[in-house]
Structures are given as C-alpha cells and as structure tokens.
Coordinates of C-alpha atoms in Angstrom, one line a residue:
Chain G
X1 CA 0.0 0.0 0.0
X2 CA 1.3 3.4 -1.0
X3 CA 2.3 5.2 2.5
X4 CA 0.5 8.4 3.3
X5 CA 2.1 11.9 1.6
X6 CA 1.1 15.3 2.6
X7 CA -0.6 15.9 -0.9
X8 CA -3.1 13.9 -0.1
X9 CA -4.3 15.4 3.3
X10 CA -3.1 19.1 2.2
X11 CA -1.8 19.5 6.0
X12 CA 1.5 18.5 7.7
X13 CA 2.6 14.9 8.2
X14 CA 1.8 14.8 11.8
X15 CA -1.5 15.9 11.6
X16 CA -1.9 13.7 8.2
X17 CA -0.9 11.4 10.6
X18 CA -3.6 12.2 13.1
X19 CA -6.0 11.8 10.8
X20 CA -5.4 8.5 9.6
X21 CA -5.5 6.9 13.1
X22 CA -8.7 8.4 13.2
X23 CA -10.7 7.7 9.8
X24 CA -11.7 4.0 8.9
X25 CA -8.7 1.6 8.2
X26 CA -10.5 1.1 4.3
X27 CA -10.4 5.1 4.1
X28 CA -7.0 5.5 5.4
X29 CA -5.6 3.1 2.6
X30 CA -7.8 4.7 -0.1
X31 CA -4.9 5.0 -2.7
X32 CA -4.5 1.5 -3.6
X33 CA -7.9 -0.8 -4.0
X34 CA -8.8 -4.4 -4.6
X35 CA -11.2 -6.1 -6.9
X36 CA -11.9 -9.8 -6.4
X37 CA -13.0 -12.4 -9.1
X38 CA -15.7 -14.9 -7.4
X39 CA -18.2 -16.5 -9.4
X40 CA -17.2 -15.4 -12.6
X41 CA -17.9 -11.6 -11.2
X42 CA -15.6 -8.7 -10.7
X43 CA -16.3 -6.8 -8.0
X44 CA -16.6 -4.3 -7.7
X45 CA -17.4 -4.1 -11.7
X46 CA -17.2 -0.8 -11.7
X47 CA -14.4 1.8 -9.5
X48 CA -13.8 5.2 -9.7
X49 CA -10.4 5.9 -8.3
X50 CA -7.8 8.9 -8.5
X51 CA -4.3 8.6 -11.2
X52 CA -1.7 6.8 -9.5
X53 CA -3.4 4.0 -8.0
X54 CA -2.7 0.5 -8.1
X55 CA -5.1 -1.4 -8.6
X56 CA -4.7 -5.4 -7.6
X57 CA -7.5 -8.1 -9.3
X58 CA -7.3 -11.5 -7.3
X59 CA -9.3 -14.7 -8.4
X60 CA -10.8 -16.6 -5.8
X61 CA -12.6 -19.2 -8.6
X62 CA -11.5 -22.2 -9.1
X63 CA -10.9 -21.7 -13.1
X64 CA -8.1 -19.3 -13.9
X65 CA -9.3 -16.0 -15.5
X66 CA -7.2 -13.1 -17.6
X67 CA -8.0 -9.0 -16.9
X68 CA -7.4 -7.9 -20.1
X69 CA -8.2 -3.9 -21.6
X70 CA -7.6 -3.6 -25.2
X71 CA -4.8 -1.7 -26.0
X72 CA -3.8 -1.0 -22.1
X73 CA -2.9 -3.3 -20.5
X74 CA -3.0 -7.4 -20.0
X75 CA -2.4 -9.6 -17.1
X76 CA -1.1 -13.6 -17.5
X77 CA -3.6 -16.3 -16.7
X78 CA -4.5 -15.8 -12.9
X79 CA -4.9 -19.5 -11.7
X80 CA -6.9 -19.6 -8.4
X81 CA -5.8 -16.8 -5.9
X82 CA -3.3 -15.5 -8.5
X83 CA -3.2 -11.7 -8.2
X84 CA -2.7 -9.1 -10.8
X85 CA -1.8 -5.2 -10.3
X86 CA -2.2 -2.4 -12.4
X87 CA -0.7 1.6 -11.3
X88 CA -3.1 4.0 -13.3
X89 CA -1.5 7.2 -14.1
X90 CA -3.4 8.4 -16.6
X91 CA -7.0 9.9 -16.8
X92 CA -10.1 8.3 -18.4
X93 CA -12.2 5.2 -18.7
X94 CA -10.9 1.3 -18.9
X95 CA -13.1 -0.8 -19.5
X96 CA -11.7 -4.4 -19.0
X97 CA -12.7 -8.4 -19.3
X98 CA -11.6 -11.9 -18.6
X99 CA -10.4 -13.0 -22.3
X100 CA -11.4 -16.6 -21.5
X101 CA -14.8 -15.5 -20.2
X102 CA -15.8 -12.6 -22.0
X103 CA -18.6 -11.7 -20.6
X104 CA -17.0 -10.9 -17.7
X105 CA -16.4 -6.9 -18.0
X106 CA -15.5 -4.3 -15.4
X107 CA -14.6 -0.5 -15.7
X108 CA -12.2 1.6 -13.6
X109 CA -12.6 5.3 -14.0
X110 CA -9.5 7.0 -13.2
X111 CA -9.9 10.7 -12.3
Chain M
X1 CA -27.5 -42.7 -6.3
X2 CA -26.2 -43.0 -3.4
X3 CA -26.8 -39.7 -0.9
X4 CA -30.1 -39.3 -3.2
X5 CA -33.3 -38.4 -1.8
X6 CA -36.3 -40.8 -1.8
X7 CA -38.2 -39.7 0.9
X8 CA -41.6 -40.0 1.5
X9 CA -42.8 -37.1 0.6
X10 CA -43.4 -37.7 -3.3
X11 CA -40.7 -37.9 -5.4
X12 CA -41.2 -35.7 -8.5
X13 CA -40.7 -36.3 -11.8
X14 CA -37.5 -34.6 -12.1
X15 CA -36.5 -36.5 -9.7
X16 CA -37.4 -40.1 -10.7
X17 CA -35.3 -38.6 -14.3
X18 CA -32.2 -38.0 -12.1
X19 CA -32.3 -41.2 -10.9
X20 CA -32.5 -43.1 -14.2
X21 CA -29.7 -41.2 -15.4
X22 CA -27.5 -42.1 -12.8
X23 CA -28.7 -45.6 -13.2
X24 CA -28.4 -45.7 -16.5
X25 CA -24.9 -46.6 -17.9
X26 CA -25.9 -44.8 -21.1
X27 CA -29.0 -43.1 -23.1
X28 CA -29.2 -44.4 -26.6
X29 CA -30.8 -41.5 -28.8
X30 CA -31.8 -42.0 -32.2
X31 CA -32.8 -39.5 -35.1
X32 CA -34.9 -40.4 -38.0
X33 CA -36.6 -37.7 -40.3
X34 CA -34.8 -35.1 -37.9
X35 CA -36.4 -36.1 -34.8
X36 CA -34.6 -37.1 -32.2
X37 CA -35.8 -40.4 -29.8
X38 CA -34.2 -41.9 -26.8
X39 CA -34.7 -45.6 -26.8
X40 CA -34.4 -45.2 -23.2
X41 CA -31.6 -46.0 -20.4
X42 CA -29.7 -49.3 -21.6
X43 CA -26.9 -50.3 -20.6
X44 CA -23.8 -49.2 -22.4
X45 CA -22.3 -52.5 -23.6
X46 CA -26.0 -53.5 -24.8
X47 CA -25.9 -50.1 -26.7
X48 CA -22.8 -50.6 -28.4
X49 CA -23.7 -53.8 -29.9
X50 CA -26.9 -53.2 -31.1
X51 CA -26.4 -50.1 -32.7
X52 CA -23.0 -50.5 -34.5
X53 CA -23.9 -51.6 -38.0
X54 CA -22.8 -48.2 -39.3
X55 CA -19.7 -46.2 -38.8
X56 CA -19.5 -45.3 -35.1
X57 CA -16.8 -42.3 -33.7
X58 CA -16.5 -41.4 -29.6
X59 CA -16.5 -37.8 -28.5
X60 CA -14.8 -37.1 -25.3
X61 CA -14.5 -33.4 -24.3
X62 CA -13.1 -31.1 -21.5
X63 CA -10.3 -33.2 -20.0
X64 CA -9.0 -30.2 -18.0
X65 CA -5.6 -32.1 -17.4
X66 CA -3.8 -30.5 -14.5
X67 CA -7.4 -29.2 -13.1
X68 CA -6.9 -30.4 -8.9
X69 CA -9.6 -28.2 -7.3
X70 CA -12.1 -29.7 -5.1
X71 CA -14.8 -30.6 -7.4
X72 CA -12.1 -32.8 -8.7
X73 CA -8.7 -33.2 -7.2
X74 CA -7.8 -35.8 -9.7
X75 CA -8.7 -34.5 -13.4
X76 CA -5.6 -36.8 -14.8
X77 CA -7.1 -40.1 -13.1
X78 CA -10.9 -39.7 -14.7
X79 CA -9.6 -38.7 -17.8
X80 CA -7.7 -42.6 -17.4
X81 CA -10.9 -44.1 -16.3
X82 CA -12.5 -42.6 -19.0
X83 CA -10.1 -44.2 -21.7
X84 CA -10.2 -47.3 -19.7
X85 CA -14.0 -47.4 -20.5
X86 CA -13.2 -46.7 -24.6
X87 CA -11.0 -50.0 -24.2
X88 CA -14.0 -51.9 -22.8
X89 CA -15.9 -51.1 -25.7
X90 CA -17.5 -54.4 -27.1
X91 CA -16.7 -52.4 -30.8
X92 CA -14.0 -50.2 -31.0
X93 CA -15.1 -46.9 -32.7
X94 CA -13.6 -46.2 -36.0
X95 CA -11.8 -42.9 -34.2
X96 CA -12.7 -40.2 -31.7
X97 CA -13.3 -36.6 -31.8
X98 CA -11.8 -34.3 -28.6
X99 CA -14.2 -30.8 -28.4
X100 CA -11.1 -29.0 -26.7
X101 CA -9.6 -27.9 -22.9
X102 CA -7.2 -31.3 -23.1
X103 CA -5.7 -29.1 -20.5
X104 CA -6.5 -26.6 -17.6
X105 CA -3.9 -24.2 -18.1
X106 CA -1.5 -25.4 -21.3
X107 CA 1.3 -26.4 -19.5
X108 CA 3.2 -28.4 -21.6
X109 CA 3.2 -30.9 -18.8
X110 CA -0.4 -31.2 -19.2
X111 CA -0.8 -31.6 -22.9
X112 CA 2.2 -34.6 -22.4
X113 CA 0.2 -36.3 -19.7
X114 CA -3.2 -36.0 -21.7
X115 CA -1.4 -37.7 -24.4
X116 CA -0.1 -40.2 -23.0
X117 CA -3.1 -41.0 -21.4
X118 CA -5.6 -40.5 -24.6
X119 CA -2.9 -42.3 -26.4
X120 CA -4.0 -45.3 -24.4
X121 CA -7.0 -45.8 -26.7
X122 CA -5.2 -46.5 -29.6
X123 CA -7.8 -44.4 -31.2
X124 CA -7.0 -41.6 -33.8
X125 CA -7.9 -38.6 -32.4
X126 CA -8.9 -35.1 -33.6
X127 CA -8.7 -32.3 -32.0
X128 CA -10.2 -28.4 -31.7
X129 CA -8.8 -26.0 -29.0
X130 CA -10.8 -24.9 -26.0
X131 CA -10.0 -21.8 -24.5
X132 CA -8.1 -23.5 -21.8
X133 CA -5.3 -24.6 -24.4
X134 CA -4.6 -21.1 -25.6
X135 CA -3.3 -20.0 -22.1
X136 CA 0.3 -19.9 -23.3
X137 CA 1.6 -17.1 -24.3
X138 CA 3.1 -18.1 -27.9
X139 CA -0.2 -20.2 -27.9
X140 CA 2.2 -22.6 -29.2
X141 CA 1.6 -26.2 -27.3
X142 CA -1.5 -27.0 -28.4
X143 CA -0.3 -26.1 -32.2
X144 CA 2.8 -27.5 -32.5
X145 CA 1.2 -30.8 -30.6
X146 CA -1.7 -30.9 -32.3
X147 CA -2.3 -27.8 -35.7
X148 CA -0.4 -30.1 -38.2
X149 CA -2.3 -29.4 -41.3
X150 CA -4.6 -27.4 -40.1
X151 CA -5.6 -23.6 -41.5
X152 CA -5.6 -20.6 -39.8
X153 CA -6.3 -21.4 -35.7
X154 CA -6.6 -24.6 -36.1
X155 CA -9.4 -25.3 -38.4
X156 CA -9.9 -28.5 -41.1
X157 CA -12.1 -30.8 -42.6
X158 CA -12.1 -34.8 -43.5
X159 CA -14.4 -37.4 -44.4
X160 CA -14.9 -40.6 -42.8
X161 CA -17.5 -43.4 -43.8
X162 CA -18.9 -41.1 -46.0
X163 CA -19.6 -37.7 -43.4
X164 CA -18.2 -34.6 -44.1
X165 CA -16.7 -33.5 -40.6
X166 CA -15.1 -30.2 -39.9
X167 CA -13.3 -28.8 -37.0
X168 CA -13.7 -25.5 -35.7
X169 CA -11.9 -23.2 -33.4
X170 CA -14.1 -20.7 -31.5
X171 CA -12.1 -19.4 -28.7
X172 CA -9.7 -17.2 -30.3
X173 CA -10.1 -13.5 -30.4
X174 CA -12.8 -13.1 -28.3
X175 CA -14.1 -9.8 -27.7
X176 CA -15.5 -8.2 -24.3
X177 CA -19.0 -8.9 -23.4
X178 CA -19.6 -11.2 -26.1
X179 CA -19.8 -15.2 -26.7
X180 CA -17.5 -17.5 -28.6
X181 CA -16.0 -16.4 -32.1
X182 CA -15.3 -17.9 -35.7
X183 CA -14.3 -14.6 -37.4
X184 CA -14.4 -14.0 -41.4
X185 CA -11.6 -15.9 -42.2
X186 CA -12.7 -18.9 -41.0
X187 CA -16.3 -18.6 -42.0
X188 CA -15.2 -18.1 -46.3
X189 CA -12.8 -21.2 -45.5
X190 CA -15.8 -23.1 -44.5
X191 CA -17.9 -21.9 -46.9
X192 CA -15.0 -22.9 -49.8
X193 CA -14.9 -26.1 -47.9
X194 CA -18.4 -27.0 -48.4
X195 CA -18.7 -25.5 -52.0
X196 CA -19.5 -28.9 -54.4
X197 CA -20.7 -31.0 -51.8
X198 CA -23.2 -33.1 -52.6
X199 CA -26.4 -31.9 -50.1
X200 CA -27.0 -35.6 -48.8
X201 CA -23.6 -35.9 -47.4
X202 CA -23.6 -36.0 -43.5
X203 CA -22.0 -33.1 -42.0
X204 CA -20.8 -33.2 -38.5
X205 CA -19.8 -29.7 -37.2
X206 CA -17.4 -29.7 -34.2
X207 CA -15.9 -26.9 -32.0
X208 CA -15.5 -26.4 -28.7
X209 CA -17.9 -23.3 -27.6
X210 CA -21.1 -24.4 -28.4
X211 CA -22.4 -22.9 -31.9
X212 CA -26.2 -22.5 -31.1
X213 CA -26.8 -20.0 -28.1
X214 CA -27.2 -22.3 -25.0
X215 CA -26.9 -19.6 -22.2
X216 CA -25.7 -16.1 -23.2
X217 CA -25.4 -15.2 -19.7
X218 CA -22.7 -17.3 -18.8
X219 CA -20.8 -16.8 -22.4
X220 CA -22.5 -20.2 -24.0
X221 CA -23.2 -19.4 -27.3
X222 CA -20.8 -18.4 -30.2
X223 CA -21.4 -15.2 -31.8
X224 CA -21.1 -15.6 -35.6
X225 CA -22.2 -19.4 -34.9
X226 CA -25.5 -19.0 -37.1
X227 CA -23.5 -18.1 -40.2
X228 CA -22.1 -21.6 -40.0
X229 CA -24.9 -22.8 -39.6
X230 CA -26.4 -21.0 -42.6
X231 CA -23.9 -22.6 -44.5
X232 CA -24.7 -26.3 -43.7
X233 CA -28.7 -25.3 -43.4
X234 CA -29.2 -26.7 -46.9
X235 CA -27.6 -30.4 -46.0
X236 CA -29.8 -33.3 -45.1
X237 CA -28.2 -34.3 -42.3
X238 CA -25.8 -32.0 -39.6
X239 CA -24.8 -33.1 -36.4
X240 CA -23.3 -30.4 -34.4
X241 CA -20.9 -31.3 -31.7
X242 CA -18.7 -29.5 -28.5
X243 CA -17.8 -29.8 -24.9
X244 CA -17.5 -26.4 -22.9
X245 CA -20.4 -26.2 -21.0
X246 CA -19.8 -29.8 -19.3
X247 CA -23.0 -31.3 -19.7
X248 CA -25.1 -33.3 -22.3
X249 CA -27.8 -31.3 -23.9
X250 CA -29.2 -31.7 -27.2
X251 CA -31.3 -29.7 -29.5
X252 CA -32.8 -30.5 -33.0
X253 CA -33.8 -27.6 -35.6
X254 CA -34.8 -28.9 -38.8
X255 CA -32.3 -31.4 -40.1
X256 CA -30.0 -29.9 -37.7
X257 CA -29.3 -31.7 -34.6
X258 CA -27.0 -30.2 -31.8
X259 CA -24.9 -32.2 -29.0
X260 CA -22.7 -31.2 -26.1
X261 CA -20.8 -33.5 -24.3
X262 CA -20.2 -34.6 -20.4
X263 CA -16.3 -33.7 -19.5
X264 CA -14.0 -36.1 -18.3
X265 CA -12.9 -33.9 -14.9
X266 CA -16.0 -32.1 -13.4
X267 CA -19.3 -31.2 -13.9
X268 CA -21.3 -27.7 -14.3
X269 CA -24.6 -26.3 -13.5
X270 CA -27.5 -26.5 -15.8
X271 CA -27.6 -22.8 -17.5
X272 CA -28.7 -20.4 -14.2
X273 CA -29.2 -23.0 -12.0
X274 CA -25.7 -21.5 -9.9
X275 CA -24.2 -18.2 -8.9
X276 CA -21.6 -18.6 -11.6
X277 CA -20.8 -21.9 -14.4
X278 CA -18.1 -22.5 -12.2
X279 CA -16.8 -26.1 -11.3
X280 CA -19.6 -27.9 -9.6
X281 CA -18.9 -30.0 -6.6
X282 CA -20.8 -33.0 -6.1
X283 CA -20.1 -35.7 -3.6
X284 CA -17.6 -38.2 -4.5
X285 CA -20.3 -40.7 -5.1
X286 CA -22.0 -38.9 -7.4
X287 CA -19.2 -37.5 -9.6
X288 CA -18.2 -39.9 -12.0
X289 CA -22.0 -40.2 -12.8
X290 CA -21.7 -36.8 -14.0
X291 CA -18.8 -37.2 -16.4
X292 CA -18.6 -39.0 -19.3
X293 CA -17.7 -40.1 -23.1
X294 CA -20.3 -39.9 -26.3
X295 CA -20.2 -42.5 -29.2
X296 CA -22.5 -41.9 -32.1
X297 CA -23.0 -44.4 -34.7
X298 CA -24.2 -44.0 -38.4
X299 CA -26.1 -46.0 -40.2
X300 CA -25.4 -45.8 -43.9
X301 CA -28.7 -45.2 -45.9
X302 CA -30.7 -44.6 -43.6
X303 CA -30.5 -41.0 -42.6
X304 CA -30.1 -42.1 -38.7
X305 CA -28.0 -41.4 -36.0
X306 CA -27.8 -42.4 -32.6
X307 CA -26.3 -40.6 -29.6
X308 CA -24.8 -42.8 -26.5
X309 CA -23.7 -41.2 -23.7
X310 CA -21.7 -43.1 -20.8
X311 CA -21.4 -41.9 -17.4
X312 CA -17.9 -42.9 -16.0
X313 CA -20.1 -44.5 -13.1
X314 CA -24.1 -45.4 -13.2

C-alpha cells in the first residue's frame, strides 16, 4: 500500500498522521484498491479511483481468468488466488474483461 | 445414487429422471426424419452392440488435465478411467473426436500427460482447441502438438464413412461482453470447404464453444455461430458437436441436430441453475456419474443417428 504523503491530506505529516489513526482503516488506505473475481464476477465491476493507483485483481474461482483492456494493459492467466496489479497514471475510462470469459467486464474510472 | 433423496414425501418427476440417469450406464438416442428419440436408459455395452452396423466415432470433451480443485482433485485419473471405458468397448469406434480444454492451463506438462493418457486408446484422435489450451503465451503447445495441417487457428475438414466433418476453433479473439468467435476468415474457409458438396452428405460440425446460443449469460453461445450454420442449413443431415459447458444437452432444428458432451474432470450447473458456471462439486459418489464419453454411430442409408452417452459410473 502506498504510504501516506502530505498531498493527499493538504496539512503537515503529523497531523496527516492524526487523521489517519482516526478515519476507517479502508479510508486510510484509499490509494490503492482491490477487486476480487468470485463467481465469474468482478467486483466491484465498476471503481472510480484517483491517477496513480494501483489497482490489484485476485481470483478466488477455481478456473483461472485473464484482466485484459484492449490496448492497455494485460495480465497472465490468474490460476486460483493469483493476483494481478495495475498503477493507473493516466485519466479516463478502462473498460476491461476476462479473455477466456468474455462476458466478464468491469470499468475503472480513473480521475 | 447414493446420498439421493427418496423420501416419503413424493418424489417428482425430475426427480425419478435423475435417478434413471444415474442408473443408466448410457442413453441411446436415435434420429430419424430429424427427430430425435431416446430408446431409453440401456446399458452401455447392450448399446454398443446393437447399434454399430454403421460407422461409429467417440466424443470425449473437456479433459481439464492438471485441473486439482475440489470438485475434482484428480482431473488426470478420470480422464484414465475414462479411456479405460473406450478400451472396454464391445466395438471399437472407427476414431474419436476431442471438443477442446485437453488441459486446464496449457502447460506443456499437461498436454504430455493428456497424451499419453488418450494415447492409451489407440484411437486416432482429432482435436479443436478450448480456451483452456490457448493460455500460453506463444499459444504454441497446443499447435505444435496438435495444428499439423490445419488452416488458420486450427481449423480443417475430412471425411470418414462417407460424413463430411469439420473442426472449428471458436475461442480465439474473443471480444468483451460477447460469446464465442469464428471470425471472417474462418467462416469463407468453410464456406470454400463445403462449395461442391453433394447436399445428402452428412455433416458433422465440431468446435469447442457451443455454436447454437445455449446460455448467453454465462458466455455459451458463439457469436457468428448462425453463419455456420447457414452454410450447412441446406444439407440433409448436420450433427453439431462441442464440450465447454460440461453437460449433455441436445437440440434438433430442422435437419439440424445439436450435441454437447459430459467432460472427463468435473461437472457444471444447468444454465442459471448457480451463482456462476463455475466447477460444480458434487459428492464423491455422485461424480463420476456426471462425467462421461459420447459414441454416435451412423447407419449408412438410412439417414439415422444415434447418440450414446456413458457416465464414467451409473
């Protein structure tokens, strides 16, 4: 997980700090999300998240799936609980699927 | 049938269906004019004798070697069982047809166990990719191993006791939210392949996604699969065969009858019947009654077909 920097909060470190002792643990470690693959589903199927984030896919099926976005980016086969990250820098709309099950599709808006 | 409930309560119809297909070792279907008839649960060695006066060919589908998950921790071993029950054929098959995923994830382990297991059967074999044996990424195993002669993906015809059959790859190039996939090169090939055939020559289709639209929700269906079977529309007699889906199911339109067969490594759910087609588990009992091989036999002249599905297990 990317550590907290004082962009984010706009304040010092110690109160940036302060802060994230206080907000939700999910909230605190906002920068970098997860999607999972059960039952042929990505979810969430569809995230809106800020440039920079890494974004990390794991499948928890028992039949290996791909994350694939045309012309973006493509992951190996994920066998079961093989993970898969992906740092957005740029702006804009990826839609994505599973290449072996292709109606399996997702989107990540990245602001 | 073990673990199955009779209770006392009524047991419906379904029900009393379920249990004659696990007690069945094998449902002979025939098709005459079109229409399709089950002659009923017989058992398997019965069914290969009294219906083999024709060519006959075995379809065995969705081998998944190298699959260990719990809905089957031993793919390898009921794929050998499998070809254990080809051996005990009363008549061997003139050859046998694979509808794809030989493997779970194309190792090249995988596709050298899977032959040396298939090769058991002494059978020739042909194959058409599933998706599963396009993991690597040269997609070079299952080619090498297996696209001798073959055009484009993998695709090619032959004829055998007088049918037309013709293999076709449909899990290459698949695009997002959609089904399986021919594509325009492989569709004029086809059509260039059937040009001058006579229209009573039986065609058997074969690929591994199913080409009629079985369950769009789930992906089982092929996208350009009706302008195949435009092409063959005018013959007198099309079989269409594939695996995927891990299940027998059959379907006749017009002179057009459709076929999927059981896999060799795990069941799935009938179409919505689960959160997701994943692997189904079933108790250990149960499981090889839910896997499988198909023969289908020809009878020259006489415009009939017949269908047998075995169960690994009644």
């Amino acid at each position: 997980m990317k550590t907290l920097n004082r962009r984010d909060f706009g304040v010092d470190l110690g109160l940036a700090l302060a802060a994230a002792i206080l907000l939700p643990a999910t909230k605190a470690r906002a920068d970098d999300m997860d999607i999972h693959i059960d039952n042929f589903v990505f979810q969430p199927a569809e995230l809106k998240i800020k440039t920079g984030t890494t974004v990390t896919w794991t499948n928890r099926d028992d039949i290996p799936h791909t994350i694939v976005s045309v012309g973006k980016f493509r992951s190996k086969t994920l066998d079961t609980d093989d993970k898969f990250s992906f740092t957005f820098i740029n702006a804009g709309d990826y839609k994505y699927f599973c290449s072996l099950h292709p109606h399996m599709t997702g989107m990540i808006k990245v602001e | 049938m073990s673990g199955h409930d009779h209770g006392d309560d009524g047991v419906s119809r379904r029900k009393v269906l379920e249990c004659m297909t696990w007690a069945g070792t094998g449902v002979l279907w025939t098709v005459t004019g079109g229409v399709p008839r089950s002659l009923g649960i017989i058992d398997s060695a019965q069914a290969a004798t009294a219906a083999v006066p024709g060519m006959s060919f075995l379809q065995i589908s969705d081998s998944h070697v190298g699959f260990d998950k719990p809905a089957n921790p031993n793919a390898l071993g009921t794929l050998e069982e499998a070809v254990g029950k080809i051996n005990a054929m009363p008549a061997k098959p003139s050859f046998m047809i694979h509808t794809g995923d030989i493997t779970h994830l194309s190792k090249a382990a995988e596709f050298d166990n899977a032959e040396r297991i298939i090769s058991q059967s002494k059978l020739d074999v042909h194959y058409v990719p599933g998706e599963h044996d396009f993991l690597d990424e040269e997609v070079k195993f299952y080619r090498e191993r297996y696209g001798r002669g073959t055009k484009g993906q993998g695709w090619y015809s032959f004829d055998a006791g007088g049918v037309h059959f013709i293999g076709l790859v449909n899990v290459v190039d698949l695009k997002a939210g959609g089904l399986g996939n021919l594509g325009a090169e492989q569709l004029a090939w086809l059509q260039d392949d059937l040009r001058g055939k006579s229209k009573s020559t039986p065609i058997v289709l074969f690929a591994h996604i199913p080409l009629w639209t079985v369950y769009p929700e789930w992906g089982w269906g092929t996208e350009d699969g009706g302008r195949a079977l435009e092409q063959v529309k005018g013959f007198g007699s099309v079989t269409v065969l594939n695996g995927h889906i891990h299940q027998v199911m059959q379907k006749v339109e017009g002179n057009v009858t459709f076929h999927t067969a059981r896999s060799t490594a795990f069941p799935q759910p009938a179409p919505g019947a689960a959160p997701s087609p994943g692997p189904m588990k079933v108790e250990d009992t149960k499981l090889r009654s839910m896997l499988g091989v198909a023969s289908i036999n020809f009878k020259q002249n006489e415009q009939r077909l017949a269908i047998i599905d075995t169960p690994l297990q009644g």
